mmCIF file with all atom_site columns, C-alpha atoms in Angstrom:
data_model
loop_
_atom_site.group_PDB
_atom_site.id
_atom_site.type_symbol
_atom_site.label_atom_id
_atom_site.label_alt_id
_atom_site.label_comp_id
_atom_site.label_asym_id
_atom_site.label_entity_id
_atom_site.label_seq_id
_atom_site.pdbx_PDB_ins_code
_atom_site.Cartn_x
_atom_site.Cartn_y
_atom_site.Cartn_z
_atom_site.occupancy
_atom_site.B_iso_or_equiv
_atom_site.pdbx_formal_charge
_atom_site.auth_seq_id
_atom_site.auth_comp_id
_atom_site.auth_asym_id
_atom_site.auth_atom_id
_atom_site.pdbx_PDB_model_num
ATOM 1   C CA . MET A 1 1   ? -29.683 -15.208 -1.943  1.00 0.00 ? 1   MET A CA 1
ATOM 2   C CA . THR A 1 2   ? -26.435 -14.113 -0.409  1.00 0.00 ? 2   THR A CA 1
ATOM 3   C CA . SER A 1 3   ? -24.597 -11.615 -2.767  1.00 0.00 ? 3   SER A CA 1
ATOM 4   C CA . GLU A 1 4   ? -21.075 -12.675 -4.185  1.00 0.00 ? 4   GLU A CA 1
ATOM 5   C CA . LYS A 1 5   ? -18.241 -11.267 -2.562  1.00 0.00 ? 5   LYS A CA 1
ATOM 6   C CA . THR A 1 6   ? -15.961 -8.694  -4.531  1.00 0.00 ? 6   THR A CA 1
ATOM 7   C CA . LEU A 1 7   ? -12.082 -9.962  -4.569  1.00 0.00 ? 7   LEU A CA 1
ATOM 8   C CA . VAL A 1 8   ? -9.723  -6.869  -3.886  1.00 0.00 ? 8   VAL A CA 1
ATOM 9   C CA . ASP A 1 9   ? -6.512  -7.048  -3.931  1.00 0.00 ? 9   ASP A CA 1
ATOM 10  C CA . PHE A 1 10  ? -4.496  -4.064  -2.622  1.00 0.00 ? 10  PHE A CA 1
ATOM 11  C CA . TRP A 1 11  ? -0.633  -3.550  -2.848  1.00 0.00 ? 11  TRP A CA 1
ATOM 12  C CA . PHE A 1 12  ? 0.901   -0.987  -0.654  1.00 0.00 ? 12  PHE A CA 1
ATOM 13  C CA . ASP A 1 13  ? 3.827   0.299   0.237   1.00 0.00 ? 13  ASP A CA 1
ATOM 14  C CA . PRO A 1 14  ? 4.087   1.108   4.316   1.00 0.00 ? 14  PRO A CA 1
ATOM 15  C CA . SER A 1 15  ? 5.805   3.987   3.759   1.00 0.00 ? 15  SER A CA 1
ATOM 16  C CA . CYS A 1 16  ? 3.745   5.846   1.302   1.00 0.00 ? 16  CYS A CA 1
ATOM 17  C CA . PRO A 1 17  ? 1.447   8.438   2.395   1.00 0.00 ? 17  PRO A CA 1
ATOM 18  C CA . TRP A 1 18  ? -0.939  8.281   -0.518  1.00 0.00 ? 18  TRP A CA 1
ATOM 19  C CA . ALA A 1 19  ? -1.498  4.727   -0.400  1.00 0.00 ? 19  ALA A CA 1
ATOM 20  C CA . TRP A 1 20  ? -2.146  5.105   3.094   1.00 0.00 ? 20  TRP A CA 1
ATOM 21  C CA . MET A 1 21  ? -5.160  7.473   2.524   1.00 0.00 ? 21  MET A CA 1
ATOM 22  C CA . THR A 1 22  ? -6.450  5.378   -0.135  1.00 0.00 ? 22  THR A CA 1
ATOM 23  C CA . SER A 1 23  ? -6.162  2.149   2.255   1.00 0.00 ? 23  SER A CA 1
ATOM 24  C CA . ARG A 1 24  ? -8.307  4.007   4.797   1.00 0.00 ? 24  ARG A CA 1
ATOM 25  C CA . TRP A 1 25  ? -11.154 4.681   1.667   1.00 0.00 ? 25  TRP A CA 1
ATOM 26  C CA . VAL A 1 26  ? -11.078 0.995   1.035   1.00 0.00 ? 26  VAL A CA 1
ATOM 27  C CA . ASP A 1 27  ? -11.554 0.053   4.783   1.00 0.00 ? 27  ASP A CA 1
ATOM 28  C CA . GLU A 1 28  ? -14.672 2.364   4.783   1.00 0.00 ? 28  GLU A CA 1
ATOM 29  C CA . VAL A 1 29  ? -15.795 0.728   1.458   1.00 0.00 ? 29  VAL A CA 1
ATOM 30  C CA . ALA A 1 30  ? -15.369 -2.623  3.082   1.00 0.00 ? 30  ALA A CA 1
ATOM 31  C CA . ALA A 1 31  ? -18.007 -1.396  6.348   1.00 0.00 ? 31  ALA A CA 1
ATOM 32  C CA . HIS A 1 32  ? -20.842 -1.171  3.841   1.00 0.00 ? 32  HIS A CA 1
ATOM 33  C CA . ARG A 1 33  ? -19.524 -3.768  1.031   1.00 0.00 ? 33  ARG A CA 1
ATOM 34  C CA . ASP A 1 34  ? -19.088 -7.325  0.537   1.00 0.00 ? 34  ASP A CA 1
ATOM 35  C CA . LEU A 1 35  ? -15.255 -6.896  0.031   1.00 0.00 ? 35  LEU A CA 1
ATOM 36  C CA . GLU A 1 36  ? -12.687 -9.688  0.787   1.00 0.00 ? 36  GLU A CA 1
ATOM 37  C CA . VAL A 1 37  ? -9.669  -7.651  0.545   1.00 0.00 ? 37  VAL A CA 1
ATOM 38  C CA . THR A 1 38  ? -6.540  -9.075  0.870   1.00 0.00 ? 38  THR A CA 1
ATOM 39  C CA . TRP A 1 39  ? -3.053  -6.775  1.200   1.00 0.00 ? 39  TRP A CA 1
ATOM 40  C CA . HIS A 1 40  ? 0.153   -7.263  -0.288  1.00 0.00 ? 40  HIS A CA 1
ATOM 41  C CA . ILE A 1 41  ? 3.445   -5.385  -0.029  1.00 0.00 ? 41  ILE A CA 1
ATOM 42  C CA . MET A 1 42  ? 5.038   -3.623  -2.847  1.00 0.00 ? 42  MET A CA 1
ATOM 43  C CA . SER A 1 43  ? 8.366   -1.516  -2.932  1.00 0.00 ? 43  SER A CA 1
ATOM 44  C CA . LEU A 1 44  ? 8.811   1.890   -3.926  1.00 0.00 ? 44  LEU A CA 1
ATOM 45  C CA . ALA A 1 45  ? 12.295  1.229   -3.321  1.00 0.00 ? 45  ALA A CA 1
ATOM 46  C CA . VAL A 1 46  ? 12.556  -1.783  -5.609  1.00 0.00 ? 46  VAL A CA 1
ATOM 47  C CA . LEU A 1 47  ? 10.155  0.416   -8.071  1.00 0.00 ? 47  LEU A CA 1
ATOM 48  C CA . ASN A 1 48  ? 12.952  2.845   -8.460  1.00 0.00 ? 48  ASN A CA 1
ATOM 49  C CA . GLU A 1 49  ? 16.026  0.782   -8.315  1.00 0.00 ? 49  GLU A CA 1
ATOM 50  C CA . ASP A 1 50  ? 16.580  1.585   -11.991 1.00 0.00 ? 50  ASP A CA 1
ATOM 51  C CA . ASN A 1 51  ? 15.832  5.191   -11.902 1.00 0.00 ? 51  ASN A CA 1
ATOM 52  C CA . HIS A 1 52  ? 18.769  7.492   -11.463 1.00 0.00 ? 52  HIS A CA 1
ATOM 53  C CA . ASP A 1 53  ? 17.279  10.772  -12.364 1.00 0.00 ? 53  ASP A CA 1
ATOM 54  C CA . LEU A 1 54  ? 15.050  11.196  -8.932  1.00 0.00 ? 54  LEU A CA 1
ATOM 55  C CA . PRO A 1 55  ? 16.172  14.153  -6.534  1.00 0.00 ? 55  PRO A CA 1
ATOM 56  C CA . GLU A 1 56  ? 18.391  13.465  -3.523  1.00 0.00 ? 56  GLU A CA 1
ATOM 57  C CA . GLU A 1 57  ? 15.685  13.793  -1.160  1.00 0.00 ? 57  GLU A CA 1
ATOM 58  C CA . TYR A 1 58  ? 13.667  11.154  -3.020  1.00 0.00 ? 58  TYR A CA 1
ATOM 59  C CA . LYS A 1 59  ? 16.715  8.717   -2.861  1.00 0.00 ? 59  LYS A CA 1
ATOM 60  C CA . ALA A 1 60  ? 17.348  9.121   0.613   1.00 0.00 ? 60  ALA A CA 1
ATOM 61  C CA . PHE A 1 61  ? 13.886  8.213   1.967   1.00 0.00 ? 61  PHE A CA 1
ATOM 62  C CA . PHE A 1 62  ? 14.203  4.753   0.104   1.00 0.00 ? 62  PHE A CA 1
ATOM 63  C CA . PRO A 1 63  ? 16.124  3.198   3.037   1.00 0.00 ? 63  PRO A CA 1
ATOM 64  C CA . ARG A 1 64  ? 14.138  3.346   5.277   1.00 0.00 ? 64  ARG A CA 1
ATOM 65  C CA . ALA A 1 65  ? 11.092  2.961   3.250   1.00 0.00 ? 65  ALA A CA 1
ATOM 66  C CA . LEU A 1 66  ? 12.706  -0.715  2.530   1.00 0.00 ? 66  LEU A CA 1
ATOM 67  C CA . ARG A 1 67  ? 13.157  -1.204  5.973   1.00 0.00 ? 67  ARG A CA 1
ATOM 68  C CA . TYR A 1 68  ? 8.983   -1.626  6.451   1.00 0.00 ? 68  TYR A CA 1
ATOM 69  C CA . THR A 1 69  ? 8.472   -3.547  3.013   1.00 0.00 ? 69  THR A CA 1
ATOM 70  C CA . ARG A 1 70  ? 11.231  -5.989  4.353   1.00 0.00 ? 70  ARG A CA 1
ATOM 71  C CA . LEU A 1 71  ? 9.898   -6.563  8.095   1.00 0.00 ? 71  LEU A CA 1
ATOM 72  C CA . VAL A 1 72  ? 6.012   -6.988  6.457   1.00 0.00 ? 72  VAL A CA 1
ATOM 73  C CA . ALA A 1 73  ? 7.488   -9.584  3.768   1.00 0.00 ? 73  ALA A CA 1
ATOM 74  C CA . ALA A 1 74  ? 9.024   -11.110 6.710   1.00 0.00 ? 74  ALA A CA 1
ATOM 75  C CA . ALA A 1 75  ? 6.201   -10.850 9.005   1.00 0.00 ? 75  ALA A CA 1
ATOM 76  C CA . GLN A 1 76  ? 3.862   -12.398 6.229   1.00 0.00 ? 76  GLN A CA 1
ATOM 77  C CA . GLU A 1 77  ? 6.266   -15.188 5.551   1.00 0.00 ? 77  GLU A CA 1
ATOM 78  C CA . ARG A 1 78  ? 6.868   -16.495 9.297   1.00 0.00 ? 78  ARG A CA 1
ATOM 79  C CA . HIS A 1 79  ? 3.523   -15.600 10.758  1.00 0.00 ? 79  HIS A CA 1
ATOM 80  C CA . GLY A 1 80  ? 1.206   -15.737 7.816   1.00 0.00 ? 80  GLY A CA 1
ATOM 81  C CA . ARG A 1 81  ? -0.813  -13.648 5.624   1.00 0.00 ? 81  ARG A CA 1
ATOM 82  C CA . GLU A 1 82  ? -3.386  -12.358 8.559   1.00 0.00 ? 82  GLU A CA 1
ATOM 83  C CA . VAL A 1 83  ? -0.792  -10.250 10.101  1.00 0.00 ? 83  VAL A CA 1
ATOM 84  C CA . VAL A 1 84  ? -0.033  -7.929  7.299   1.00 0.00 ? 84  VAL A CA 1
ATOM 85  C CA . LYS A 1 85  ? -3.319  -5.847  7.601   1.00 0.00 ? 85  LYS A CA 1
ATOM 86  C CA . PRO A 1 86  ? -2.706  -5.260  11.377  1.00 0.00 ? 86  PRO A CA 1
ATOM 87  C CA . LEU A 1 87  ? 0.691   -4.718  10.727  1.00 0.00 ? 87  LEU A CA 1
ATOM 88  C CA . TYR A 1 88  ? 0.357   -2.290  7.846   1.00 0.00 ? 88  TYR A CA 1
ATOM 89  C CA . ASP A 1 89  ? -2.440  -0.332  10.174  1.00 0.00 ? 89  ASP A CA 1
ATOM 90  C CA . ALA A 1 90  ? 0.209   -0.306  13.445  1.00 0.00 ? 90  ALA A CA 1
ATOM 91  C CA . LEU A 1 91  ? 3.026   0.682   11.064  1.00 0.00 ? 91  LEU A CA 1
ATOM 92  C CA . GLY A 1 92  ? 1.182   3.171   9.179   1.00 0.00 ? 92  GLY A CA 1
ATOM 93  C CA . THR A 1 93  ? -0.720  5.198   12.349  1.00 0.00 ? 93  THR A CA 1
ATOM 94  C CA . ARG A 1 94  ? 2.797   5.759   13.438  1.00 0.00 ? 94  ARG A CA 1
ATOM 95  C CA . ILE A 1 95  ? 4.162   7.008   10.074  1.00 0.00 ? 95  ILE A CA 1
ATOM 96  C CA . HIS A 1 96  ? 1.632   9.482   8.961   1.00 0.00 ? 96  HIS A CA 1
ATOM 97  C CA . PRO A 1 97  ? -0.885  10.789  11.344  1.00 0.00 ? 97  PRO A CA 1
ATOM 98  C CA . GLY A 1 98  ? 2.079   10.144  13.773  1.00 0.00 ? 98  GLY A CA 1
ATOM 99  C CA . GLY A 1 99  ? 4.503   11.675  11.689  1.00 0.00 ? 99  GLY A CA 1
ATOM 100 C CA . SER A 1 100 ? 7.385   9.598   13.183  1.00 0.00 ? 100 SER A CA 1
ATOM 101 C CA . LEU A 1 101 ? 10.740  9.754   10.787  1.00 0.00 ? 101 LEU A CA 1
ATOM 102 C CA . ASP A 1 102 ? 12.393  6.914   12.827  1.00 0.00 ? 102 ASP A CA 1
ATOM 103 C CA . PRO A 1 103 ? 11.995  2.919   11.861  1.00 0.00 ? 103 PRO A CA 1
ATOM 104 C CA . ASP A 1 104 ? 13.571  2.181   14.740  1.00 0.00 ? 104 ASP A CA 1
ATOM 105 C CA . GLU A 1 105 ? 10.826  3.674   17.075  1.00 0.00 ? 105 GLU A CA 1
ATOM 106 C CA . VAL A 1 106 ? 8.262   2.579   14.726  1.00 0.00 ? 106 VAL A CA 1
ATOM 107 C CA . ILE A 1 107 ? 9.044   -0.811  13.970  1.00 0.00 ? 107 ILE A CA 1
ATOM 108 C CA . PRO A 1 108 ? 8.893   -2.165  17.745  1.00 0.00 ? 108 PRO A CA 1
ATOM 109 C CA . ALA A 1 109 ? 6.118   0.015   18.715  1.00 0.00 ? 109 ALA A CA 1
ATOM 110 C CA . ALA A 1 110 ? 4.021   -1.627  15.554  1.00 0.00 ? 110 ALA A CA 1
ATOM 111 C CA . LEU A 1 111 ? 5.479   -5.438  16.788  1.00 0.00 ? 111 LEU A CA 1
ATOM 112 C CA . ALA A 1 112 ? 4.254   -4.806  19.700  1.00 0.00 ? 112 ALA A CA 1
ATOM 113 C CA . GLU A 1 113 ? 0.825   -3.802  19.300  1.00 0.00 ? 113 GLU A CA 1
ATOM 114 C CA . VAL A 1 114 ? 0.228   -6.617  16.683  1.00 0.00 ? 114 VAL A CA 1
ATOM 115 C CA . GLY A 1 115 ? 1.674   -8.896  19.164  1.00 0.00 ? 115 GLY A CA 1
ATOM 116 C CA . LEU A 1 116 ? 4.391   -9.872  16.909  1.00 0.00 ? 116 LEU A CA 1
ATOM 117 C CA . PRO A 1 117 ? 8.048   -11.052 18.046  1.00 0.00 ? 117 PRO A CA 1
ATOM 118 C CA . ALA A 1 118 ? 10.254  -8.038  19.046  1.00 0.00 ? 118 ALA A CA 1
ATOM 119 C CA . ASP A 1 119 ? 13.256  -10.065 16.876  1.00 0.00 ? 119 ASP A CA 1
ATOM 120 C CA . LEU A 1 120 ? 11.372  -9.589  13.563  1.00 0.00 ? 120 LEU A CA 1
ATOM 121 C CA . ALA A 1 121 ? 12.659  -6.333  13.894  1.00 0.00 ? 121 ALA A CA 1
ATOM 122 C CA . ALA A 1 122 ? 16.258  -7.571  12.562  1.00 0.00 ? 122 ALA A CA 1
ATOM 123 C CA . PHE A 1 123 ? 14.379  -8.295  9.321   1.00 0.00 ? 123 PHE A CA 1
ATOM 124 C CA . SER A 1 124 ? 13.826  -5.105  8.417   1.00 0.00 ? 124 SER A CA 1
ATOM 125 C CA . LEU A 1 125 ? 17.692  -4.553  8.206   1.00 0.00 ? 125 LEU A CA 1
ATOM 126 C CA . SER A 1 126 ? 18.051  -8.237  6.112   1.00 0.00 ? 126 SER A CA 1
ATOM 127 C CA . ASP A 1 127 ? 17.642  -9.082  2.412   1.00 0.00 ? 127 ASP A CA 1
ATOM 128 C CA . ASP A 1 128 ? 16.258  -12.785 4.179   1.00 0.00 ? 128 ASP A CA 1
ATOM 129 C CA . TYR A 1 129 ? 12.797  -11.846 2.261   1.00 0.00 ? 129 TYR A CA 1
ATOM 130 C CA . ASP A 1 130 ? 13.564  -9.996  -0.350  1.00 0.00 ? 130 ASP A CA 1
ATOM 131 C CA . ASP A 1 131 ? 12.807  -12.929 -2.846  1.00 0.00 ? 131 ASP A CA 1
ATOM 132 C CA . ALA A 1 132 ? 9.162   -12.694 -1.356  1.00 0.00 ? 132 ALA A CA 1
ATOM 133 C CA . MET A 1 133 ? 8.945   -9.245  -1.040  1.00 0.00 ? 133 MET A CA 1
ATOM 134 C CA . ARG A 1 134 ? 10.257  -8.685  -4.630  1.00 0.00 ? 134 ARG A CA 1
ATOM 135 C CA . ALA A 1 135 ? 7.725   -11.239 -5.868  1.00 0.00 ? 135 ALA A CA 1
ATOM 136 C CA . SER A 1 136 ? 4.950   -9.783  -4.053  1.00 0.00 ? 136 SER A CA 1
ATOM 137 C CA . HIS A 1 137 ? 5.937   -6.485  -5.490  1.00 0.00 ? 137 HIS A CA 1
ATOM 138 C CA . PHE A 1 138 ? 6.018   -7.882  -9.780  1.00 0.00 ? 138 PHE A CA 1
ATOM 139 C CA . ASP A 1 139 ? 2.993   -9.140  -8.932  1.00 0.00 ? 139 ASP A CA 1
ATOM 140 C CA . GLY A 1 140 ? 1.422   -5.965  -8.447  1.00 0.00 ? 140 GLY A CA 1
ATOM 141 C CA . ILE A 1 141 ? 3.496   -4.203  -10.748 1.00 0.00 ? 141 ILE A CA 1
ATOM 142 C CA . GLY A 1 142 ? 3.003   -6.475  -13.529 1.00 0.00 ? 142 GLY A CA 1
ATOM 143 C CA . ARG A 1 143 ? -0.745  -5.654  -13.443 1.00 0.00 ? 143 ARG A CA 1
ATOM 144 C CA . VAL A 1 144 ? -0.800  -2.439  -14.320 1.00 0.00 ? 144 VAL A CA 1
ATOM 145 C CA . GLY A 1 145 ? 2.815   -1.622  -15.746 1.00 0.00 ? 145 GLY A CA 1
ATOM 146 C CA . GLN A 1 146 ? 6.119   0.053   -14.508 1.00 0.00 ? 146 GLN A CA 1
ATOM 147 C CA . ASP A 1 147 ? 5.022   3.459   -14.956 1.00 0.00 ? 147 ASP A CA 1
ATOM 148 C CA . VAL A 1 148 ? 2.516   3.617   -11.701 1.00 0.00 ? 148 VAL A CA 1
ATOM 149 C CA . GLY A 1 149 ? 3.493   3.961   -8.089  1.00 0.00 ? 149 GLY A CA 1
ATOM 150 C CA . THR A 1 150 ? 1.631   2.557   -4.611  1.00 0.00 ? 150 THR A CA 1
ATOM 151 C CA . PRO A 1 151 ? -1.292  1.971   -4.167  1.00 0.00 ? 151 PRO A CA 1
ATOM 152 C CA . VAL A 1 152 ? -1.970  -0.914  -6.820  1.00 0.00 ? 152 VAL A CA 1
ATOM 153 C CA . ILE A 1 153 ? -5.729  -2.481  -6.928  1.00 0.00 ? 153 ILE A CA 1
ATOM 154 C CA . ALA A 1 154 ? -7.343  -5.301  -8.341  1.00 0.00 ? 154 ALA A CA 1
ATOM 155 C CA . VAL A 1 155 ? -10.947 -5.841  -8.394  1.00 0.00 ? 155 VAL A CA 1
ATOM 156 C CA . ASN A 1 156 ? -12.706 -9.437  -8.868  1.00 0.00 ? 156 ASN A CA 1
ATOM 157 C CA . GLY A 1 157 ? -8.767  -9.523  -11.404 1.00 0.00 ? 157 GLY A CA 1
ATOM 158 C CA . THR A 1 158 ? -9.251  -5.867  -12.849 1.00 0.00 ? 158 THR A CA 1
ATOM 159 C CA . ALA A 1 159 ? -6.283  -4.060  -11.640 1.00 0.00 ? 159 ALA A CA 1
ATOM 160 C CA . PHE A 1 160 ? -5.244  -0.258  -11.716 1.00 0.00 ? 160 PHE A CA 1
ATOM 161 C CA . PHE A 1 161 ? -2.895  2.375   -9.983  1.00 0.00 ? 161 PHE A CA 1
ATOM 162 C CA . GLY A 1 162 ? -4.627  4.618   -7.069  1.00 0.00 ? 162 GLY A CA 1
ATOM 163 C CA . PRO A 1 163 ? -6.710  6.377   -7.084  1.00 0.00 ? 163 PRO A CA 1
ATOM 164 C CA . VAL A 1 164 ? -5.292  9.186   -5.157  1.00 0.00 ? 164 VAL A CA 1
ATOM 165 C CA . ILE A 1 165 ? -7.021  11.405  -2.764  1.00 0.00 ? 165 ILE A CA 1
ATOM 166 C CA . SER A 1 166 ? -7.444  13.471  0.412   1.00 0.00 ? 166 SER A CA 1
ATOM 167 C CA . PRO A 1 167 ? -9.149  13.345  2.557   1.00 0.00 ? 167 PRO A CA 1
ATOM 168 C CA . ALA A 1 168 ? -10.106 9.987   2.577   1.00 0.00 ? 168 ALA A CA 1
ATOM 169 C CA . PRO A 1 169 ? -13.665 9.849   1.728   1.00 0.00 ? 169 PRO A CA 1
ATOM 170 C CA . THR A 1 170 ? -16.289 8.424   4.594   1.00 0.00 ? 170 THR A CA 1
ATOM 171 C CA . GLY A 1 171 ? -19.813 7.585   3.985   1.00 0.00 ? 171 GLY A CA 1
ATOM 172 C CA . GLU A 1 172 ? -21.858 7.859   0.835   1.00 0.00 ? 172 GLU A CA 1
ATOM 173 C CA . ILE A 1 173 ? -19.175 9.917   -1.276  1.00 0.00 ? 173 ILE A CA 1
ATOM 174 C CA . ALA A 1 174 ? -16.802 6.947   -0.237  1.00 0.00 ? 174 ALA A CA 1
ATOM 175 C CA . LEU A 1 175 ? -18.995 4.415   -1.917  1.00 0.00 ? 175 LEU A CA 1
ATOM 176 C CA . THR A 1 176 ? -20.161 6.933   -4.578  1.00 0.00 ? 176 THR A CA 1
ATOM 177 C CA . LEU A 1 177 ? -16.108 6.992   -5.662  1.00 0.00 ? 177 LEU A CA 1
ATOM 178 C CA . TRP A 1 178 ? -15.830 3.160   -5.405  1.00 0.00 ? 178 TRP A CA 1
ATOM 179 C CA . ASP A 1 179 ? -18.367 2.630   -7.837  1.00 0.00 ? 179 ASP A CA 1
ATOM 180 C CA . GLY A 1 180 ? -16.999 4.785   -10.299 1.00 0.00 ? 180 GLY A CA 1
ATOM 181 C CA . ILE A 1 181 ? -13.661 3.948   -10.241 1.00 0.00 ? 181 ILE A CA 1
ATOM 182 C CA . VAL A 1 182 ? -14.620 0.370   -10.232 1.00 0.00 ? 182 VAL A CA 1
ATOM 183 C CA . ALA A 1 183 ? -16.584 1.322   -13.399 1.00 0.00 ? 183 ALA A CA 1
ATOM 184 C CA . ALA A 1 184 ? -14.244 3.211   -15.569 1.00 0.00 ? 184 ALA A CA 1
ATOM 185 C CA . ALA A 1 185 ? -11.489 0.196   -14.883 1.00 0.00 ? 185 ALA A CA 1
ATOM 186 C CA . SER A 1 186 ? -13.678 -2.294  -15.661 1.00 0.00 ? 186 SER A CA 1
ATOM 187 C CA . TYR A 1 187 ? -13.522 -0.991  -19.584 1.00 0.00 ? 187 TYR A CA 1
ATOM 188 C CA . ASP A 1 188 ? -10.394 -2.685  -21.104 1.00 0.00 ? 188 ASP A CA 1
ATOM 189 C CA . GLY A 1 189 ? -9.684  0.592   -23.117 1.00 0.00 ? 189 GLY A CA 1
ATOM 190 C CA . PHE A 1 190 ? -9.314  2.979   -20.329 1.00 0.00 ? 190 PHE A CA 1
ATOM 191 C CA . PHE A 1 191 ? -6.222  4.498   -19.033 1.00 0.00 ? 191 PHE A CA 1
ATOM 192 C CA . GLU A 1 192 ? -5.576  7.560   -17.197 1.00 0.00 ? 192 GLU A CA 1
ATOM 193 C CA . LEU A 1 193 ? -7.342  10.182  -15.480 1.00 0.00 ? 193 LEU A CA 1
ATOM 194 C CA . LYS A 1 194 ? -5.622  12.868  -13.728 1.00 0.00 ? 194 LYS A CA 1
ATOM 195 C CA . ARG A 1 195 ? -5.730  16.590  -12.175 1.00 0.00 ? 195 ARG A CA 1
ATOM 196 C CA . SER A 1 196 ? -2.917  18.471  -10.775 1.00 0.00 ? 196 SER A CA 1
ATOM 197 C CA . ARG A 1 197 ? -2.682  17.639  -6.989  1.00 0.00 ? 197 ARG A CA 1
ATOM 198 C CA . THR A 1 198 ? -3.732  20.724  -4.987  1.00 0.00 ? 198 THR A CA 1
ATOM 199 C CA . ARG A 1 199 ? -3.145  19.590  -1.533  1.00 0.00 ? 199 ARG A CA 1
ATOM 200 C CA . GLU A 1 200 ? -0.654  17.194  0.185   1.00 0.00 ? 200 GLU A CA 1
ATOM 201 C CA . PRO A 1 201 ? -2.341  14.069  2.253   1.00 0.00 ? 201 PRO A CA 1
ATOM 202 C CA . GLN A 1 202 ? -4.772  15.266  4.941   1.00 0.00 ? 202 GLN A CA 1
ATOM 203 C CA . PHE A 1 203 ? -5.002  12.266  7.678   1.00 0.00 ? 203 PHE A CA 1
#
């Protein structure tokens, strides 16, 4: 008898290092468990568009982040959902472990790696696919509430923010963490478990 697949939805902003760490963990779990993961775009820029109390360094970050979310939305609309994860991997590898802050370098290289047309880069500066990007964003946020960030994960329909982890665990620890978080999130009355971060993302 075959086991039933676990349906996982993962909302990410390509610019977020914490979402990147969590996505690497989900990849590790998926290598050992029967997960069917669907990857969705969300946007820290959209999430914070009405937040006027943010420090200036955060506000300066959002235009760059918005370019990546617009690019992924355009790629999905024009080339299908199957390109979302490879494009996220190609972008994130350059942004996070690669340390690049220049989207004019990151975007062409990522498109070339995935085999997508170079002219898609123009959509990172366009609002042509903002409706689709925002719909995806609010689909994720609507499941967990506005006072969170990225990533948002839903497991068989039960959604939560996070986890915020560093470094991304591997092997048995990754699976133990997955089982524990899914179990906690499955209780309808469970809302928050948190402690202060003591390290930066370790790629």
